[in-house]
Amino acid sequence: MTEIVTIRKSDEGYPHALHRYLGDRAPEQLFALGDIAILRQKTLALFCSVKCPGNIILKTYDLVRELRDAGISVISGFHSPMEKECFDLLLRGQQPVLWCPAFRVPAKRPRKKYTEALSDSRLLIVSCFGDTIQRASAETTRIRNDIVAALSDKIFVAYADPDGKIIGFCRRMIDMEKPLLTFDMPANAVLLSIGARPWNGIASLGGD
């Protein structure tokens, strides 16, 4: 299997988007496992709160299948239950997937479902956390979410609990002028009210 690659802040291959959007908060280095060329592709970030209404779950399944079949590259932490389900669906496709865990790159014994995608150069695992960070925490999750957002071209939030942390994250993304998309549904009224744009299918990814 491919070895873990370290990409330092001073390296030519370090993503410019991290400098642009995070400034001094850009990580000093990234650890990557897989095809690092995926970092240069346009990606859609995917987020969803831990608790998600049933009707949005069904729509999210349809959306992810649409992205997969259209060959759209997706980046996410794939941490919440809905995000994990989306990860499994995306790994069944042929399009690139970029996974940013909120802990070290799991290189020693990656799960079987990742190995085929890694060997086919369809999966890239990227983390800014070294070997000492073996589990996600509130702080590493916050840092990871900012990295995912910075690396993406647009952000899709299936659902953000109005009382949860994702809604605060979304407000920061609006302030950063990152294009933010969501389903036009009553459950997402708060997201839409702060500036998220309604998702209108793949066409939503066409322009800013």
CSV table of C-alpha atoms in Angstrom, one decimal:
chain,number,residue,atom,x,y,z
A,1,MET,CA,0.0,0.0,0.0
A,2,THR,CA,1.0,3.6,-0.6
A,3,GLU,CA,3.1,5.1,2.2
A,4,ILE,CA,2.0,8.2,4.2
A,5,VAL,CA,3.3,11.4,2.6
A,6,THR,CA,4.0,14.5,4.6
A,7,ILE,CA,3.2,17.8,2.9
A,8,ARG,CA,4.7,20.7,4.8
A,9,LYS,CA,3.5,24.3,4.7
A,10,SER,CA,6.6,25.3,2.8
A,11,ASP,CA,6.2,22.6,0.1
A,12,GLU,CA,5.1,23.4,-3.4
A,13,GLY,CA,2.3,20.9,-3.2
A,14,TYR,CA,0.8,22.4,0.0
A,15,PRO,CA,-2.8,23.5,-0.9
A,16,HIS,CA,-3.0,27.2,-1.5
A,17,ALA,CA,-6.6,27.2,-0.3
A,18,LEU,CA,-5.4,26.5,3.2
A,19,HIS,CA,-3.3,29.6,3.2
A,20,ARG,CA,-6.1,31.6,1.6
A,21,TYR,CA,-8.9,30.7,3.9
A,22,LEU,CA,-7.2,29.8,7.1
A,23,GLY,CA,-4.3,32.2,7.1
A,24,ASP,CA,-2.2,31.8,10.3
A,25,ARG,CA,-4.5,28.9,11.3
A,26,ALA,CA,-3.4,26.8,8.3
A,27,PRO,CA,-1.7,23.6,9.6
A,28,GLU,CA,2.0,23.3,9.5
A,29,GLN,CA,1.8,20.0,7.7
A,30,LEU,CA,-0.6,17.5,6.3
A,31,PHE,CA,-0.3,13.7,6.3
A,32,ALA,CA,-1.7,12.0,3.2
A,33,LEU,CA,-2.4,8.4,2.2
A,34,GLY,CA,-3.5,7.8,-1.3
A,35,ASP,CA,-3.3,9.7,-4.6
A,36,ILE,CA,-2.4,13.3,-3.6
A,37,ALA,CA,-3.4,14.5,-7.1
A,38,ILE,CA,-7.0,14.4,-5.7
A,39,LEU,CA,-6.0,17.5,-3.7
A,40,ARG,CA,-5.9,19.4,-7.0
A,41,GLN,CA,-9.4,18.5,-8.1
A,42,LYS,CA,-12.6,20.5,-7.5
A,43,THR,CA,-14.5,19.1,-4.6
A,44,LEU,CA,-17.9,19.4,-2.9
A,45,ALA,CA,-17.7,19.3,0.9
A,46,LEU,CA,-20.4,17.3,2.7
A,47,PHE,CA,-21.6,17.9,6.2
A,48,CYS,CA,-24.6,16.8,8.3
A,49,SER,CA,-25.5,17.1,12.0
A,50,VAL,CA,-25.5,13.9,14.1
A,51,LYS,CA,-29.3,13.9,14.3
A,52,CYS,CA,-31.0,14.2,10.9
A,53,PRO,CA,-34.7,14.2,10.1
A,54,GLY,CA,-35.9,11.1,8.2
A,55,ASN,CA,-37.1,12.9,5.1
A,56,ILE,CA,-33.7,14.6,4.8
A,57,ILE,CA,-31.9,11.3,5.2
A,58,LEU,CA,-33.8,9.9,2.1
A,59,LYS,CA,-33.1,13.0,0.1
A,60,THR,CA,-29.4,12.8,1.0
A,61,TYR,CA,-29.1,9.2,-0.2
A,62,ASP,CA,-30.5,10.4,-3.5
A,63,LEU,CA,-28.2,13.3,-3.7
A,64,VAL,CA,-25.1,11.2,-2.9
A,65,ARG,CA,-26.0,8.7,-5.6
A,66,GLU,CA,-26.4,11.6,-8.0
A,67,LEU,CA,-23.0,13.0,-7.1
A,68,ARG,CA,-21.5,9.5,-7.4
A,69,ASP,CA,-23.0,8.8,-10.8
A,70,ALA,CA,-22.0,12.3,-12.1
A,71,GLY,CA,-18.4,11.7,-11.0
A,72,ILE,CA,-18.3,14.6,-8.6
A,73,SER,CA,-15.5,14.5,-6.1
A,74,VAL,CA,-16.6,14.8,-2.5
A,75,ILE,CA,-14.6,15.8,0.6
A,76,SER,CA,-15.8,15.2,4.2
A,77,GLY,CA,-14.8,14.1,7.6
A,78,PHE,CA,-17.4,11.3,7.2
A,79,HIS,CA,-18.0,11.4,10.9
A,80,SER,CA,-21.7,11.8,11.7
A,81,PRO,CA,-24.0,8.7,11.0
A,82,MET,CA,-25.4,10.3,7.9
A,83,GLU,CA,-21.9,11.2,6.6
A,84,LYS,CA,-20.7,7.6,7.2
A,85,GLU,CA,-23.6,6.2,5.2
A,86,CYS,CA,-22.7,8.6,2.4
A,87,PHE,CA,-19.0,7.5,2.6
A,88,ASP,CA,-20.1,3.9,2.0
A,89,LEU,CA,-22.2,4.9,-1.0
A,90,LEU,CA,-19.4,7.0,-2.5
A,91,LEU,CA,-16.8,4.3,-2.2
A,92,ARG,CA,-19.0,2.1,-4.5
A,93,GLY,CA,-18.4,4.6,-7.3
A,94,GLN,CA,-15.4,5.4,-9.5
A,95,GLN,CA,-15.1,9.1,-8.6
A,96,PRO,CA,-12.4,10.4,-6.2
A,97,VAL,CA,-13.3,10.8,-2.5
A,98,LEU,CA,-11.3,12.8,0.0
A,99,TRP,CA,-11.6,11.8,3.6
A,100,CYS,CA,-10.3,14.1,6.3
A,101,PRO,CA,-10.5,12.3,9.7
A,102,ALA,CA,-10.3,14.3,12.9
A,103,PHE,CA,-7.4,12.1,14.1
A,104,ARG,CA,-4.3,10.6,12.6
A,105,VAL,CA,-4.3,8.9,9.2
A,106,PRO,CA,-5.3,5.2,9.9
A,107,ALA,CA,-2.5,3.7,7.8
A,108,LYS,CA,-1.3,0.7,9.7
A,109,ARG,CA,-4.5,-1.3,9.4
A,110,PRO,CA,-7.0,0.6,7.2
A,111,ARG,CA,-10.4,-1.1,6.9
A,112,LYS,CA,-10.9,-3.4,4.1
A,113,LYS,CA,-13.5,-1.2,2.4
A,114,TYR,CA,-10.8,1.5,2.0
A,115,THR,CA,-8.0,-0.6,0.6
A,116,GLU,CA,-9.6,-1.2,-2.8
A,117,ALA,CA,-10.4,2.5,-3.3
A,118,LEU,CA,-6.8,3.4,-2.2
A,119,SER,CA,-5.3,0.9,-4.6
A,120,ASP,CA,-7.4,2.2,-7.4
A,121,SER,CA,-6.4,5.8,-6.7
A,122,ARG,CA,-10.0,6.8,-5.9
A,123,LEU,CA,-9.5,7.6,-2.2
A,124,LEU,CA,-7.2,10.1,-0.5
A,125,ILE,CA,-7.0,10.3,3.3
A,126,VAL,CA,-5.7,13.6,4.6
A,127,SER,CA,-5.1,14.7,8.2
A,128,CYS,CA,-3.1,17.4,9.9
A,129,PHE,CA,-2.9,15.3,13.1
A,130,GLY,CA,0.1,13.1,14.0
A,131,ASP,CA,0.3,9.7,15.6
A,132,THR,CA,-0.5,11.0,19.0
A,133,ILE,CA,-4.1,11.9,18.0
A,134,GLN,CA,-5.9,8.6,17.8
A,135,ARG,CA,-9.5,9.7,18.5
A,136,ALA,CA,-11.6,12.6,17.4
A,137,SER,CA,-12.4,15.4,20.0
A,138,ALA,CA,-14.4,18.5,19.9
A,139,GLU,CA,-11.3,20.5,19.1
A,140,THR,CA,-9.8,18.2,16.5
A,141,THR,CA,-13.3,18.1,14.8
A,142,ARG,CA,-13.5,21.9,14.7
A,143,ILE,CA,-10.0,22.1,13.1
A,144,ARG,CA,-10.8,19.3,10.7
A,145,ASN,CA,-14.1,20.9,9.6
A,146,ASP,CA,-12.3,24.2,8.8
A,147,ILE,CA,-9.8,22.3,6.7
A,148,VAL,CA,-12.5,20.4,4.8
A,149,ALA,CA,-14.3,23.7,4.1
A,150,ALA,CA,-11.1,25.5,3.0
A,151,LEU,CA,-10.1,22.7,0.6
A,152,SER,CA,-13.6,22.5,-1.0
A,153,ASP,CA,-15.0,24.6,-3.8
A,154,LYS,CA,-18.5,24.5,-2.4
A,155,ILE,CA,-20.1,23.2,0.7
A,156,PHE,CA,-23.3,21.1,1.0
A,157,VAL,CA,-24.9,20.8,4.4
A,158,ALA,CA,-27.7,18.2,4.4
A,159,TYR,CA,-29.0,19.3,7.8
A,160,ALA,CA,-27.7,21.6,10.6
A,161,ASP,CA,-29.3,21.3,14.0
A,162,PRO,CA,-30.3,24.9,14.9
A,163,ASP,CA,-28.9,24.3,18.4
A,164,GLY,CA,-25.8,22.4,17.3
A,165,LYS,CA,-22.2,23.2,16.4
A,166,ILE,CA,-22.7,22.8,12.6
A,167,ILE,CA,-24.9,25.9,12.4
A,168,GLY,CA,-22.1,28.0,13.9
A,169,PHE,CA,-19.7,26.5,11.4
A,170,CYS,CA,-22.1,27.4,8.6
A,171,ARG,CA,-22.2,31.0,9.8
A,172,ARG,CA,-18.4,31.2,9.6
A,173,MET,CA,-18.5,29.8,6.1
A,174,ILE,CA,-21.0,32.4,5.0
A,175,ASP,CA,-18.6,35.1,6.5
A,176,MET,CA,-15.7,33.5,4.6
A,177,GLU,CA,-17.9,33.8,1.4
A,178,LYS,CA,-17.7,30.0,0.8
A,179,PRO,CA,-20.7,29.0,-1.4
A,180,LEU,CA,-23.0,27.1,1.0
A,181,LEU,CA,-25.9,24.8,-0.3
A,182,THR,CA,-28.7,22.9,1.4
A,183,PHE,CA,-32.0,21.3,0.7
A,184,ASP,CA,-34.9,23.8,0.5
A,185,MET,CA,-37.0,22.3,3.2
A,186,PRO,CA,-38.6,23.6,6.4
A,187,ALA,CA,-36.1,21.8,8.6
A,188,ASN,CA,-33.3,23.9,7.0
A,189,ALA,CA,-35.1,27.2,7.5
A,190,VAL,CA,-32.3,28.6,9.7
A,191,LEU,CA,-29.6,27.6,7.2
A,192,LEU,CA,-31.5,29.2,4.4
A,193,SER,CA,-32.1,32.3,6.5
A,194,ILE,CA,-28.4,32.9,7.1
A,195,GLY,CA,-27.5,32.7,3.4
A,196,ALA,CA,-27.4,29.1,2.3
A,197,ARG,CA,-28.5,28.5,-1.3
A,198,PRO,CA,-31.2,25.9,-2.2
A,199,TRP,CA,-29.8,22.7,-3.8
A,200,ASN,CA,-31.2,22.4,-7.3
A,201,GLY,CA,-29.4,19.3,-8.4
A,202,ILE,CA,-26.0,19.0,-10.1
A,203,ALA,CA,-26.7,22.3,-11.8
A,204,SER,CA,-26.1,24.0,-8.4
A,205,LEU,CA,-22.4,23.3,-8.8
A,206,GLY,CA,-22.1,25.2,-12.1
A,207,GLY,CA,-21.4,28.7,-11.0
A,208,ASP,CA,-20.9,30.9,-7.9
